Each structure stands twice: as C-alpha cells, then as structure tokens.
Amino acid sequence: MVPSALDPTDPYQREAQTFPHLDAAVIARIRAYGAEETIPAGRFLYRRGDRGADFFVVLDGEVETFDEGPEGERHVFTVHRAGQFTGETNFLNGRESLVSSQACRDTRVVRIARADFRRLLAAEPDLSEIVMRAFILRRVGFLRHRHGGVTLVGSSHGADTLRLQRFMTRNAYPHRVVDTDLDPDADETMRRFGLGADDLPAVVAPGPVILRNPSNWELADRIGLTEPLDADRVFDVAVVGAGPAGLAAAVYAASEGLSTIVVEQEAPGGQAGTSSKIENYLGFPTGISGQALAGRAQAQAQKFGAHLAISRAACGLDCRERPFGVALEDGRTVRARVVVVATGARYRKLDVAHYDRFEGQGIYYAATGMEAQLCESQEVVVVGGGNSAGQAAMFLSATARHVHILVRGPGLAATMSDYLVQRITTAARITVHPFTEVTGLDGDTFLRTVSWRDGRTGTAETREIGALFVMIGAAPNTEWLSGCLPLDPKGFVTTGRDAAGQALSSPFATTTAGVYAVGDVRAGSVKRVASGVGEGSVVVQAIHGFLHPGVA
C-alpha cells in the first residue's frame, strides 16, 4: 500500500473499509456464487485493458495489484491476502480495467463470473454494501494517488488542456498533469515522448500510447471509458442524459428489472455535476459536490445493471417505428421500447465581443477545484444571480483574492436561496454589483481584463480579471428530437397534456406514447437537483404501465 502521512481523507488509510477482510461466515455465503480454484504463481487474474474481469476472493495466498507508468514501469500499491477481494468500480461496467492483478504465489480463490457477481450484489445486501463501499473508495484512491491513469501534457491555461482535464475529472478517470508553463520536468517529458509544441496537449498512456490533442470522443475510446454496444440488442428503457433526473430514472428502472441504457455526451451529473457544493439536497446536511453525487448515482445505477454509453451524444430520435431508435453521433443506433428524454439544458452565453475567443481560456461555466486552482489569489467575476452563481462565489472566495458578482437586477433575493444570500452578504471577499452587465473582454491568448457598467449610474470599470464565471441560465438540449415531440416557445418538451388539453397517462408523458421527459428539459419543471431526482424516479411507474398495460 502507498505510504503517506496520517490523513483520514486518504482511502488507502481506511483499510478496514477500502481493503476489508471478510470473515469465514461471509466467505461461506460467497462460495455459493462461484467456484474455488488455484491460481498458479505469476498468473494474472486480469490485466490493465481487460473488460469484464471476474471477481476474486482470496482464500489462501497473495495477489498483488499494480499499475503501470507510461513506459511500463510497475507500481504495486496493495497486496490482497486471505479474506480480501479484488476489484473497483470498473467491475460494475464494461469499461477497461485500469490496473492489473497477479498471483504472487500459488493462491486459492473463489472466482465469481460477472453475471453471478451481479446476482450476489442483488441477493446479499450486507455484502453488497461492503463491496460497493470498497469499490468506490478504491476509485477515490486511484484518483488521489493517480493509479491506473494517464499523463496529460500541456499548458494548464490552454483551452484544450482544460477540456481534456475536465473530461477525465468529471468521469473520475485518474490522471496527472505536466504543466508546460510551470513544471520544471516538462521539457524532459516532451523529449522522452517525442512531443513538440504542435502536438500539445497530449495524453500519454502506458505502452506508451500517445494521443495528440484528441477529441473527447477519441480519448474516451482509447482509454477504455466507453463500453461496447450490441447493435442487435433492444433495451426496455433508453435514458438520454445522465444528469440527476436521468441517473434517477436509470437507478429505479434498472433496480426494478428493466434493461436500461443511459446515453451521455459528456459525463454523469449534467450541470449539477459541475457544482462545487450542493447544500440543500435532502440527506446531506454538510453538503455534497455535484461530482460526488453524480459518481455515487452512476455506481448505483451500474450496481443494478444499467449500461452507460459515455461520450456519445444523441443526434436524432426515430419515433416512427417501434422500438424507438436513438441515433448516436458515431453512427450507431440504440434501440429501446421506451425513451426517457433527460438531456437538460446547455449554458447560456454573454453577448460580448471576443467572448468565443476566451471560452475555456478565462471564461468558465463551472467552479470546481480545477478552476479554483487556476485563479488562486486573483480577482474573479461571477455573472448570475441564481443558486449556482452563489455557490460558485462562495467556493471561489476561499482561494480567490476577491469575487465580484454581477447581476442585472436589483440584487440576489429574488433568485437565490436565502441561506446563500446571507452568506454572501457577510462575506468579506465578495462584492455584489446590482444593475451591472459585462461590456468588454480583452487579453492575449488568455483573458486578462473584464469591463462592466452600472446601468443606473453609467459608471464603467475595467479590472485585471483572468477568470469569468458565467452562470446565467441555460437553453434546453432538444435539437436532437427530430421533430418527434411538441416543444414550448422556449424549446422545452411539453408533457402531461395532448394538443387538445386532455391529460395524458403521466405528468411526464409526451404525445408520443412511450417517450417521456424529465428534469430541466421538461417545460414547467422546477430547476433543482431534488426535483429532477424526483421526476426521474417517479417516471418509472409510468414506464411500467406502458410496457405492461393492465398489470397493477
């Protein structure tokens, strides 16, 4: 195990939970799901890049788990002994393994095939809790210690470097960044892998495999984030969008025995996944980050057998035939008897000159640890008066020199939760500028200055600002629906009533039988994480009614 100073937040130091020892009674129950065998010394149980690895419980002997550096160097970070088990969250899906496990000596194990492993998780809730907690903590350990990951080489302020870093971060894929602006070893790293300035940003994986400024789609395919799709399979439910509403629909549908696939363009969590902290979500009195909430929901859906197609945008819906066909941007089609539209909304932009030039290079739509690190000890601007803007301002104020909140209206009270308004009002490092709009942006490769104007007084100001966080609402992602569903004047999906105003079978039903809409994409929905989760869970009852009419 990796030695480190005592730190209760390090999963590797929580050995009883991260690498638990199962007692004889539990192992006796596990035997019913698998078969005992002996793994000869030196044989691999699974290797990095394998998909669908089996689950192993060690009865006697030792199994070491290790990752590999870019040039194949081996780093052993744990050894499983009697009573311990292999695996982490990728054992719940069809993605590639990030690490390898090998028998140190002749080792007796109980080997459980994937289908039987899922049966074990469903039938043994106490054991499922132990395994799921360990899997999640191991992935957190991978992220913290960068085990099983890749190396990203590029400027930490470059738009494409940030794009790739954000994509891997949001998909909980371990990686380390070699910053070509600051890292003293950057030149040597580039020389070792034959990289020039035009190749950056580059992703280096073991092998070494070198990807030069890949698209998110290409990166996901090459590092094993995507899962194989069976072109002939027809799912009961296809959920398009993996925000809170989509993930809730997937969890409830899969847990109730419906074959379920989730199609997501970017990463689980949607816009909520970029929130630095959600403090008013029921059951989390100390708050939870959007990424952590999304990660748990994703693991929960996969525990019940839901299939996730990440980095694949839906580009069309064929509603003329049954089953429905959801066309993906890579040319493949997902077929399903029911479609749940949960594509949420995309960020609105400011109408200011040079805006597109600085997107990703000073203009951001999320305030996470990555962005906070980029603007440490600097002045920053947050535009918007909703909860997401307030949460971002509070989060950034912990590291930024000062945070300016610009709102077009008279203040925050009408659009922001009171607990946030009170915190912002008393925060020494936050200033609210009412009736104020951004009027200008300037810089070189990166944003350097922001200008704004007070609409009441006409007072204009320009300050050295390198980070502008734009949180002014969103427009619905409904272009891919191909005219299959009625939309309201703003482009949101209308549900619950037909063209004549008659009530449909469900508040989430559309006029196309078998297609439902939940969450932010639905006209009239409450734009909150909790309401999205509620809609996603409740819609499953209507789905059962559609798939099994007449069954109570």
JSON list of N, CA, C and O in Angstrom, two decimals, residues 379-397 402-412 415-416 420-421 423-425 427 429-438 452 465 468-469 471-472:
[
{"chain": "A", "resi": 379, "resn": "GLU", "atom": "N", "xyz": [-8.43, 38.20, -8.61]},
{"chain": "A", "resi": 379, "resn": "GLU", "atom": "CA", "xyz": [-9.81, 38.67, -8.61]},
{"chain": "A", "resi": 379, "resn": "GLU", "atom": "C", "xyz": [-10.56, 37.91, -9.70]},
{"chain": "A", "resi": 379, "resn": "GLU", "atom": "O", "xyz": [-10.03, 37.68, -10.79]},
{"chain": "A", "resi": 380, "resn": "VAL", "atom": "N", "xyz": [-11.80, 37.54, -9.41]},
{"chain": "A", "resi": 380, "resn": "VAL", "atom": "CA", "xyz": [-12.63, 36.82, -10.39]},
{"chain": "A", "resi": 380, "resn": "VAL", "atom": "C", "xyz": [-14.01, 37.46, -10.44]},
{"chain": "A", "resi": 380, "resn": "VAL", "atom": "O", "xyz": [-14.43, 38.17, -9.51]},
{"chain": "A", "resi": 381, "resn": "VAL", "atom": "N", "xyz": [-14.71, 37.19, -11.53]},
{"chain": "A", "resi": 381, "resn": "VAL", "atom": "CA", "xyz": [-16.07, 37.69, -11.72]},
{"chain": "A", "resi": 381, "resn": "VAL", "atom": "C", "xyz": [-17.02, 36.52, -11.90]},
{"chain": "A", "resi": 381, "resn": "VAL", "atom": "O", "xyz": [-16.73, 35.59, -12.67]},
{"chain": "A", "resi": 382, "resn": "VAL", "atom": "N", "xyz": [-18.14, 36.56, -11.20]},
{"chain": "A", "resi": 382, "resn": "VAL", "atom": "CA", "xyz": [-19.23, 35.60, -11.39]},
{"chain": "A", "resi": 382, "resn": "VAL", "atom": "C", "xyz": [-20.43, 36.38, -11.90]},
{"chain": "A", "resi": 382, "resn": "VAL", "atom": "O", "xyz": [-20.86, 37.36, -11.27]},
{"chain": "A", "resi": 383, "resn": "VAL", "atom": "N", "xyz": [-20.97, 35.95, -13.04]},
{"chain": "A", "resi": 383, "resn": "VAL", "atom": "CA", "xyz": [-22.14, 36.62, -13.61]},
{"chain": "A", "resi": 383, "resn": "VAL", "atom": "C", "xyz": [-23.35, 35.73, -13.40]},
{"chain": "A", "resi": 383, "resn": "VAL", "atom": "O", "xyz": [-23.37, 34.58, -13.84]},
{"chain": "A", "resi": 384, "resn": "GLY", "atom": "N", "xyz": [-24.37, 36.25, -12.71]},
{"chain": "A", "resi": 384, "resn": "GLY", "atom": "CA", "xyz": [-25.59, 35.48, -12.48]},
{"chain": "A", "resi": 384, "resn": "GLY", "atom": "C", "xyz": [-26.08, 35.66, -11.06]},
{"chain": "A", "resi": 384, "resn": "GLY", "atom": "O", "xyz": [-25.31, 35.98, -10.15]},
{"chain": "A", "resi": 385, "resn": "GLY", "atom": "N", "xyz": [-27.40, 35.43, -10.87]},
{"chain": "A", "resi": 385, "resn": "GLY", "atom": "CA", "xyz": [-27.99, 35.63, -9.57]},
{"chain": "A", "resi": 385, "resn": "GLY", "atom": "C", "xyz": [-28.69, 34.42, -9.00]},
{"chain": "A", "resi": 385, "resn": "GLY", "atom": "O", "xyz": [-29.42, 34.53, -8.02]},
{"chain": "A", "resi": 386, "resn": "GLY", "atom": "N", "xyz": [-28.48, 33.24, -9.62]},
{"chain": "A", "resi": 386, "resn": "GLY", "atom": "CA", "xyz": [-29.12, 32.03, -9.14]},
{"chain": "A", "resi": 386, "resn": "GLY", "atom": "C", "xyz": [-28.27, 31.29, -8.12]},
{"chain": "A", "resi": 386, "resn": "GLY", "atom": "O", "xyz": [-27.16, 31.73, -7.76]},
{"chain": "A", "resi": 387, "resn": "ASN", "atom": "N", "xyz": [-28.77, 30.14, -7.66]},
{"chain": "A", "resi": 387, "resn": "ASN", "atom": "CA", "xyz": [-28.04, 29.37, -6.66]},
{"chain": "A", "resi": 387, "resn": "ASN", "atom": "C", "xyz": [-26.68, 28.90, -7.15]},
{"chain": "A", "resi": 387, "resn": "ASN", "atom": "O", "xyz": [-25.71, 28.87, -6.40]},
{"chain": "A", "resi": 388, "resn": "SER", "atom": "N", "xyz": [-26.61, 28.52, -8.43]},
{"chain": "A", "resi": 388, "resn": "SER", "atom": "CA", "xyz": [-25.32, 28.04, -8.94]},
{"chain": "A", "resi": 388, "resn": "SER", "atom": "C", "xyz": [-24.28, 29.16, -8.89]},
{"chain": "A", "resi": 388, "resn": "SER", "atom": "O", "xyz": [-23.11, 28.92, -8.55]},
{"chain": "A", "resi": 389, "resn": "ALA", "atom": "N", "xyz": [-24.69, 30.39, -9.17]},
{"chain": "A", "resi": 389, "resn": "ALA", "atom": "CA", "xyz": [-23.76, 31.52, -9.09]},
{"chain": "A", "resi": 389, "resn": "ALA", "atom": "C", "xyz": [-23.35, 31.78, -7.64]},
{"chain": "A", "resi": 389, "resn": "ALA", "atom": "O", "xyz": [-22.17, 32.04, -7.35]},
{"chain": "A", "resi": 390, "resn": "GLY", "atom": "N", "xyz": [-24.32, 31.70, -6.73]},
{"chain": "A", "resi": 390, "resn": "GLY", "atom": "CA", "xyz": [-24.00, 31.90, -5.32]},
{"chain": "A", "resi": 390, "resn": "GLY", "atom": "C", "xyz": [-23.07, 30.85, -4.77]},
{"chain": "A", "resi": 390, "resn": "GLY", "atom": "O", "xyz": [-22.12, 31.15, -4.03]},
{"chain": "A", "resi": 391, "resn": "GLN", "atom": "N", "xyz": [-23.32, 29.58, -5.12]},
{"chain": "A", "resi": 391, "resn": "GLN", "atom": "CA", "xyz": [-22.44, 28.51, -4.67]},
{"chain": "A", "resi": 391, "resn": "GLN", "atom": "C", "xyz": [-21.04, 28.69, -5.22]},
{"chain": "A", "resi": 391, "resn": "GLN", "atom": "O", "xyz": [-20.04, 28.48, -4.52]},
{"chain": "A", "resi": 392, "resn": "ALA", "atom": "N", "xyz": [-20.95, 29.10, -6.49]},
{"chain": "A", "resi": 392, "resn": "ALA", "atom": "CA", "xyz": [-19.64, 29.32, -7.11]},
{"chain": "A", "resi": 392, "resn": "ALA", "atom": "C", "xyz": [-18.89, 30.44, -6.41]},
{"chain": "A", "resi": 392, "resn": "ALA", "atom": "O", "xyz": [-17.69, 30.32, -6.12]},
{"chain": "A", "resi": 393, "resn": "ALA", "atom": "N", "xyz": [-19.59, 31.53, -6.12]},
{"chain": "A", "resi": 393, "resn": "ALA", "atom": "CA", "xyz": [-18.94, 32.66, -5.47]},
{"chain": "A", "resi": 393, "resn": "ALA", "atom": "C", "xyz": [-18.40, 32.28, -4.09]},
{"chain": "A", "resi": 393, "resn": "ALA", "atom": "O", "xyz": [-17.26, 32.63, -3.74]},
{"chain": "A", "resi": 394, "resn": "MET", "atom": "N", "xyz": [-19.20, 31.56, -3.32]},
{"chain": "A", "resi": 394, "resn": "MET", "atom": "CA", "xyz": [-18.75, 31.14, -2.00]},
{"chain": "A", "resi": 394, "resn": "MET", "atom": "C", "xyz": [-17.54, 30.21, -2.10]},
{"chain": "A", "resi": 394, "resn": "MET", "atom": "O", "xyz": [-16.57, 30.35, -1.34]},
{"chain": "A", "resi": 395, "resn": "PHE", "atom": "N", "xyz": [-17.59, 29.29, -3.03]},
{"chain": "A", "resi": 395, "resn": "PHE", "atom": "CA", "xyz": [-16.49, 28.33, -3.19]},
{"chain": "A", "resi": 395, "resn": "PHE", "atom": "C", "xyz": [-15.21, 29.06, -3.61]},
{"chain": "A", "resi": 395, "resn": "PHE", "atom": "O", "xyz": [-14.13, 28.82, -3.05]},
{"chain": "A", "resi": 396, "resn": "LEU", "atom": "N", "xyz": [-15.32, 29.95, -4.59]},
{"chain": "A", "resi": 396, "resn": "LEU", "atom": "CA", "xyz": [-14.14, 30.64, -5.09]},
{"chain": "A", "resi": 396, "resn": "LEU", "atom": "C", "xyz": [-13.56, 31.61, -4.07]},
{"chain": "A", "resi": 396, "resn": "LEU", "atom": "O", "xyz": [-12.35, 31.86, -4.06]},
{"chain": "A", "resi": 397, "resn": "SER", "atom": "N", "xyz": [-14.41, 32.16, -3.20]},
{"chain": "A", "resi": 397, "resn": "SER", "atom": "CA", "xyz": [-13.92, 33.15, -2.24]},
{"chain": "A", "resi": 397, "resn": "SER", "atom": "C", "xyz": [-12.93, 32.56, -1.24]},
{"chain": "A", "resi": 397, "resn": "SER", "atom": "O", "xyz": [-12.19, 33.30, -0.58]},
{"chain": "A", "resi": 402, "resn": "HIS", "atom": "N", "xyz": [-10.52, 38.20, -4.48]},
{"chain": "A", "resi": 402, "resn": "HIS", "atom": "CA", "xyz": [-11.84, 38.82, -4.33]},
{"chain": "A", "resi": 402, "resn": "HIS", "atom": "C", "xyz": [-12.76, 38.30, -5.44]},
{"chain": "A", "resi": 402, "resn": "HIS", "atom": "O", "xyz": [-12.31, 38.00, -6.55]},
{"chain": "A", "resi": 403, "resn": "VAL", "atom": "N", "xyz": [-14.04, 38.22, -5.11]},
{"chain": "A", "resi": 403, "resn": "VAL", "atom": "CA", "xyz": [-15.05, 37.75, -6.06]},
{"chain": "A", "resi": 403, "resn": "VAL", "atom": "C", "xyz": [-16.07, 38.85, -6.27]},
{"chain": "A", "resi": 403, "resn": "VAL", "atom": "O", "xyz": [-16.65, 39.38, -5.30]},
{"chain": "A", "resi": 404, "resn": "HIS", "atom": "N", "xyz": [-16.29, 39.22, -7.54]},
{"chain": "A", "resi": 404, "resn": "HIS", "atom": "CA", "xyz": [-17.30, 40.20, -7.91]},
{"chain": "A", "resi": 404, "resn": "HIS", "atom": "C", "xyz": [-18.50, 39.46, -8.53]},
{"chain": "A", "resi": 404, "resn": "HIS", "atom": "O", "xyz": [-18.33, 38.73, -9.50]},
{"chain": "A", "resi": 405, "resn": "ILE", "atom": "N", "xyz": [-19.68, 39.65, -7.96]},
{"chain": "A", "resi": 405, "resn": "ILE", "atom": "CA", "xyz": [-20.90, 39.07, -8.54]},
{"chain": "A", "resi": 405, "resn": "ILE", "atom": "C", "xyz": [-21.64, 40.17, -9.29]},
{"chain": "A", "resi": 405, "resn": "ILE", "atom": "O", "xyz": [-22.02, 41.19, -8.69]},
{"chain": "A", "resi": 406, "resn": "LEU", "atom": "N", "xyz": [-21.85, 39.97, -10.58]},
{"chain": "A", "resi": 406, "resn": "LEU", "atom": "CA", "xyz": [-22.56, 40.94, -11.40]},
{"chain": "A", "resi": 406, "resn": "LEU", "atom": "C", "xyz": [-23.96, 40.42, -11.69]},
{"chain": "A", "resi": 406, "resn": "LEU", "atom": "O", "xyz": [-24.12, 39.31, -12.21]},
{"chain": "A", "resi": 407, "resn": "VAL", "atom": "N", "xyz": [-24.98, 41.23, -11.36]},
{"chain": "A", "resi": 407, "resn": "VAL", "atom": "CA", "xyz": [-26.37, 40.85, -11.65]},
{"chain": "A", "resi": 407, "resn": "VAL", "atom": "C", "xyz": [-27.08, 42.01, -12.33]},
{"chain": "A", "resi": 407, "resn": "VAL", "atom": "O", "xyz": [-26.83, 43.18, -12.01]},
{"chain": "A", "resi": 408, "resn": "ARG", "atom": "N", "xyz": [-27.96, 41.68, -13.27]},
{"chain": "A", "resi": 408, "resn": "ARG", "atom": "CA", "xyz": [-28.66, 42.74, -14.00]},
{"chain": "A", "resi": 408, "resn": "ARG", "atom": "C", "xyz": [-29.76, 43.37, -13.17]},
{"chain": "A", "resi": 408, "resn": "ARG", "atom": "O", "xyz": [-30.15, 44.51, -13.40]},
{"chain": "A", "resi": 409, "resn": "GLY", "atom": "N", "xyz": [-30.30, 42.61, -12.21]},
{"chain": "A", "resi": 409, "resn": "GLY", "atom": "CA", "xyz": [-31.40, 43.10, -11.38]},
{"chain": "A", "resi": 409, "resn": "GLY", "atom": "C", "xyz": [-30.92, 43.83, -10.15]},
{"chain": "A", "resi": 409, "resn": "GLY", "atom": "O", "xyz": [-29.73, 44.13, -9.99]},
{"chain": "A", "resi": 410, "resn": "PRO", "atom": "N", "xyz": [-31.87, 44.11, -9.22]},
{"chain": "A", "resi": 410, "resn": "PRO", "atom": "CA", "xyz": [-31.53, 44.90, -8.03]},
{"chain": "A", "resi": 410, "resn": "PRO", "atom": "C", "xyz": [-30.75, 44.15, -6.96]},
{"chain": "A", "resi": 410, "resn": "PRO", "atom": "O", "xyz": [-30.26, 44.75, -6.02]},
{"chain": "A", "resi": 411, "resn": "GLY", "atom": "N", "xyz": [-30.65, 42.84, -7.07]},
{"chain": "A", "resi": 411, "resn": "GLY", "atom": "CA", "xyz": [-29.92, 42.08, -6.06]},
{"chain": "A", "resi": 411, "resn": "GLY", "atom": "C", "xyz": [-30.13, 40.59, -6.26]},
{"chain": "A", "resi": 411, "resn": "GLY", "atom": "O", "xyz": [-30.48, 40.13, -7.34]},
{"chain": "A", "resi": 412, "resn": "LEU", "atom": "N", "xyz": [-29.92, 39.84, -5.16]},
{"chain": "A", "resi": 412, "resn": "LEU", "atom": "CA", "xyz": [-29.95, 38.38, -5.23]},
{"chain": "A", "resi": 412, "resn": "LEU", "atom": "C", "xyz": [-31.21, 37.77, -4.64]},
{"chain": "A", "resi": 412, "resn": "LEU", "atom": "O", "xyz": [-31.51, 36.61, -4.91]},
{"chain": "A", "resi": 415, "resn": "THR", "atom": "N", "xyz": [-33.85, 35.63, -6.67]},
{"chain": "A", "resi": 415, "resn": "THR", "atom": "CA", "xyz": [-33.46, 34.47, -7.49]},
{"chain": "A", "resi": 415, "resn": "THR", "atom": "C", "xyz": [-32.58, 33.48, -6.76]},
{"chain": "A", "resi": 415, "resn": "THR", "atom": "O", "xyz": [-32.28, 32.41, -7.30]},
{"chain": "A", "resi": 416, "resn": "MET", "atom": "N", "xyz": [-32.15, 33.78, -5.55]},
{"chain": "A", "resi": 416, "resn": "MET", "atom": "CA", "xyz": [-31.19, 32.92, -4.84]},
{"chain": "A", "resi": 416, "resn": "MET", "atom": "C", "xyz": [-31.76, 32.52, -3.49]},
{"chain": "A", "resi": 416, "resn": "MET", "atom": "O", "xyz": [-32.47, 33.29, -2.84]},
{"chain": "A", "resi": 420, "resn": "LEU", "atom": "N", "xyz": [-27.88, 31.32, 1.03]},
{"chain": "A", "resi": 420, "resn": "LEU", "atom": "CA", "xyz": [-26.73, 31.77, 0.24]},
{"chain": "A", "resi": 420, "resn": "LEU", "atom": "C", "xyz": [-26.62, 33.29, 0.25]},
{"chain": "A", "resi": 420, "resn": "LEU", "atom": "O", "xyz": [-25.52, 33.85, 0.34]},
{"chain": "A", "resi": 421, "resn": "VAL", "atom": "N", "xyz": [-27.77, 33.95, 0.14]},
{"chain": "A", "resi": 421, "resn": "VAL", "atom": "CA", "xyz": [-27.76, 35.42, 0.17]},
{"chain": "A", "resi": 421, "resn": "VAL", "atom": "C", "xyz": [-27.13, 35.92, 1.46]},
{"chain": "A", "resi": 421, "resn": "VAL", "atom": "O", "xyz": [-26.30, 36.84, 1.45]},
{"chain": "A", "resi": 423, "resn": "ARG", "atom": "N", "xyz": [-24.98, 34.40, 3.44]},
{"chain": "A", "resi": 423, "resn": "ARG", "atom": "CA", "xyz": [-23.54, 34.13, 3.47]},
{"chain": "A", "resi": 423, "resn": "ARG", "atom": "C", "xyz": [-22.78, 35.14, 2.60]},
{"chain": "A", "resi": 423, "resn": "ARG", "atom": "O", "xyz": [-21.72, 35.63, 2.97]},
{"chain": "A", "resi": 424, "resn": "ILE", "atom": "N", "xyz": [-23.33, 35.40, 1.43]},
{"chain": "A", "resi": 424, "resn": "ILE", "atom": "CA", "xyz": [-22.65, 36.32, 0.51]},
{"chain": "A", "resi": 424, "resn": "ILE", "atom": "C", "xyz": [-22.64, 37.73, 1.09]},
{"chain": "A", "resi": 424, "resn": "ILE", "atom": "O", "xyz": [-21.63, 38.45, 0.99]},
{"chain": "A", "resi": 425, "resn": "THR", "atom": "N", "xyz": [-23.73, 38.12, 1.71]},
{"chain": "A", "resi": 425, "resn": "THR", "atom": "CA", "xyz": [-23.82, 39.46, 2.30]},
{"chain": "A", "resi": 425, "resn": "THR", "atom": "C", "xyz": [-22.75, 39.69, 3.35]},
{"chain": "A", "resi": 425, "resn": "THR", "atom": "O", "xyz": [-22.20, 40.80, 3.49]},
{"chain": "A", "resi": 427, "resn": "ALA", "atom": "N", "xyz": [-19.83, 37.97, 3.55]},
{"chain": "A", "resi": 427, "resn": "ALA", "atom": "CA", "xyz": [-18.51, 37.52, 3.11]},
{"chain": "A", "resi": 427, "resn": "ALA", "atom": "C", "xyz": [-17.62, 38.72, 2.77]},
{"chain": "A", "resi": 427, "resn": "ALA", "atom": "O", "xyz": [-17.98, 39.55, 1.92]},
{"chain": "A", "resi": 429, "resn": "ARG", "atom": "N", "xyz": [-14.86, 38.83, 1.20]},
{"chain": "A", "resi": 429, "resn": "ARG", "atom": "CA", "xyz": [-14.17, 38.79, -0.10]},
{"chain": "A", "resi": 429, "resn": "ARG", "atom": "C", "xyz": [-15.13, 38.71, -1.28]},
{"chain": "A", "resi": 429, "resn": "ARG", "atom": "O", "xyz": [-14.73, 38.33, -2.37]},
{"chain": "A", "resi": 430, "resn": "ILE", "atom": "N", "xyz": [-16.40, 39.04, -1.06]},
{"chain": "A", "resi": 430, "resn": "ILE", "atom": "CA", "xyz": [-17.38, 39.03, -2.14]},
{"chain": "A", "resi": 430, "resn": "ILE", "atom": "C", "xyz": [-18.09, 40.38, -2.19]},
{"chain": "A", "resi": 430, "resn": "ILE", "atom": "O", "xyz": [-18.54, 40.90, -1.18]},
{"chain": "A", "resi": 431, "resn": "THR", "atom": "N", "xyz": [-18.19, 40.95, -3.40]},
{"chain": "A", "resi": 431, "resn": "THR", "atom": "CA", "xyz": [-18.93, 42.18, -3.62]},
{"chain": "A", "resi": 431, "resn": "THR", "atom": "C", "xyz": [-20.00, 41.93, -4.67]},
{"chain": "A", "resi": 431, "resn": "THR", "atom": "O", "xyz": [-19.70, 41.38, -5.74]},
{"chain": "A", "resi": 432, "resn": "VAL", "atom": "N", "xyz": [-21.24, 42.32, -4.35]},
{"chain": "A", "resi": 432, "resn": "VAL", "atom": "CA", "xyz": [-22.34, 42.19, -5.31]},
{"chain": "A", "resi": 432, "resn": "VAL", "atom": "C", "xyz": [-22.53, 43.52, -6.03]},
{"chain": "A", "resi": 432, "resn": "VAL", "atom": "O", "xyz": [-22.62, 44.59, -5.38]},
{"chain": "A", "resi": 433, "resn": "HIS", "atom": "N", "xyz": [-22.59, 43.48, -7.36]},
{"chain": "A", "resi": 433, "resn": "HIS", "atom": "CA", "xyz": [-22.78, 44.67, -8.18]},
{"chain": "A", "resi": 433, "resn": "HIS", "atom": "C", "xyz": [-24.15, 44.58, -8.86]},
{"chain": "A", "resi": 433, "resn": "HIS", "atom": "O", "xyz": [-24.29, 43.91, -9.88]},
{"chain": "A", "resi": 434, "resn": "PRO", "atom": "N", "xyz": [-25.20, 45.22, -8.30]},
{"chain": "A", "resi": 434, "resn": "PRO", "atom": "CA", "xyz": [-26.52, 45.15, -8.92]},
{"chain": "A", "resi": 434, "resn": "PRO", "atom": "C", "xyz": [-26.61, 46.03, -10.17]},
{"chain": "A", "resi": 434, "resn": "PRO", "atom": "O", "xyz": [-25.80, 46.96, -10.35]},
{"chain": "A", "resi": 435, "resn": "PHE", "atom": "N", "xyz": [-27.58, 45.74, -11.01]},
{"chain": "A", "resi": 435, "resn": "PHE", "atom": "CA", "xyz": [-27.84, 46.50, -12.25]},
{"chain": "A", "resi": 435, "resn": "PHE", "atom": "C", "xyz": [-26.59, 46.62, -13.12]},
{"chain": "A", "resi": 435, "resn": "PHE", "atom": "O", "xyz": [-26.37, 47.63, -13.77]},
{"chain": "A", "resi": 436, "resn": "THR", "atom": "N", "xyz": [-25.77, 45.59, -13.12]},
{"chain": "A", "resi": 436, "resn": "THR", "atom": "CA", "xyz": [-24.46, 45.66, -13.79]},
{"chain": "A", "resi": 436, "resn": "THR", "atom": "C", "xyz": [-24.32, 44.56, -14.83]},
{"chain": "A", "resi": 436, "resn": "THR", "atom": "O", "xyz": [-24.74, 43.42, -14.61]},
{"chain": "A", "resi": 437, "resn": "GLU", "atom": "N", "xyz": [-23.73, 44.91, -15.97]},
{"chain": "A", "resi": 437, "resn": "GLU", "atom": "CA", "xyz": [-23.51, 43.95, -17.06]},
{"chain": "A", "resi": 437, "resn": "GLU", "atom": "C", "xyz": [-22.08, 44.06, -17.56]},
{"chain": "A", "resi": 437, "resn": "GLU", "atom": "O", "xyz": [-21.46, 45.14, -17.53]},
{"chain": "A", "resi": 438, "resn": "VAL", "atom": "N", "xyz": [-21.55, 42.93, -18.05]},
{"chain": "A", "resi": 438, "resn": "VAL", "atom": "CA", "xyz": [-20.23, 42.90, -18.67]},
{"chain": "A", "resi": 438, "resn": "VAL", "atom": "C", "xyz": [-20.31, 43.62, -20.01]},
{"chain": "A", "resi": 438, "resn": "VAL", "atom": "O", "xyz": [-21.21, 43.36, -20.82]},
{"chain": "A", "resi": 452, "resn": "TRP", "atom": "N", "xyz": [-17.08, 46.28, -16.99]},
{"chain": "A", "resi": 452, "resn": "TRP", "atom": "CA", "xyz": [-18.52, 46.24, -16.74]},
{"chain": "A", "resi": 452, "resn": "TRP", "atom": "C", "xyz": [-19.05, 47.64, -16.49]},
{"chain": "A", "resi": 452, "resn": "TRP", "atom": "O", "xyz": [-18.31, 48.58, -16.25]},
{"chain": "A", "resi": 465, "resn": "ILE", "atom": "N", "xyz": [-8.81, 40.89, -14.63]},
{"chain": "A", "resi": 465, "resn": "ILE", "atom": "CA", "xyz": [-9.57, 39.69, -14.28]},
{"chain": "A", "resi": 465, "resn": "ILE", "atom": "C", "xyz": [-9.18, 38.59, -15.27]},
{"chain": "A", "resi": 465, "resn": "ILE", "atom": "O", "xyz": [-9.27, 38.77, -16.47]},
{"chain": "A", "resi": 468, "resn": "LEU", "atom": "N", "xyz": [-13.66, 34.53, -15.63]},
{"chain": "A", "resi": 468, "resn": "LEU", "atom": "CA", "xyz": [-15.05, 35.00, -15.67]},
{"chain": "A", "resi": 468, "resn": "LEU", "atom": "C", "xyz": [-15.95, 33.78, -15.66]},
{"chain": "A", "resi": 468, "resn": "LEU", "atom": "O", "xyz": [-15.90, 32.94, -16.57]},
{"chain": "A", "resi": 469, "resn": "PHE", "atom": "N", "xyz": [-16.79, 33.65, -14.62]},
{"chain": "A", "resi": 469, "resn": "PHE", "atom": "CA", "xyz": [-17.69, 32.51, -14.47]},
{"chain": "A", "resi": 469, "resn": "PHE", "atom": "C", "xyz": [-19.10, 32.94, -14.87]},
{"chain": "A", "resi": 469, "resn": "PHE", "atom": "O", "xyz": [-19.68, 33.83, -14.22]},
{"chain": "A", "resi": 471, "resn": "MET", "atom": "N", "xyz": [-22.93, 32.20, -15.30]},
{"chain": "A", "resi": 471, "resn": "MET", "atom": "CA", "xyz": [-23.97, 31.32, -14.77]},
{"chain": "A", "resi": 471, "resn": "MET", "atom": "C", "xyz": [-25.32, 32.03, -14.86]},
{"chain": "A", "resi": 471, "resn": "MET", "atom": "O", "xyz": [-25.92, 32.45, -13.87]},
{"chain": "A", "resi": 472, "resn": "ILE", "atom": "N", "xyz": [-25.79, 32.18, -16.11]},
{"chain": "A", "resi": 472, "resn": "ILE", "atom": "CA", "xyz": [-26.98, 32.99, -16.38]},
{"chain": "A", "resi": 472, "resn": "ILE", "atom": "C", "xyz": [-28.12, 32.15, -16.94]},
{"chain": "A", "resi": 472, "resn": "ILE", "atom": "O", "xyz": [-28.95, 32.64, -17.69]}
]
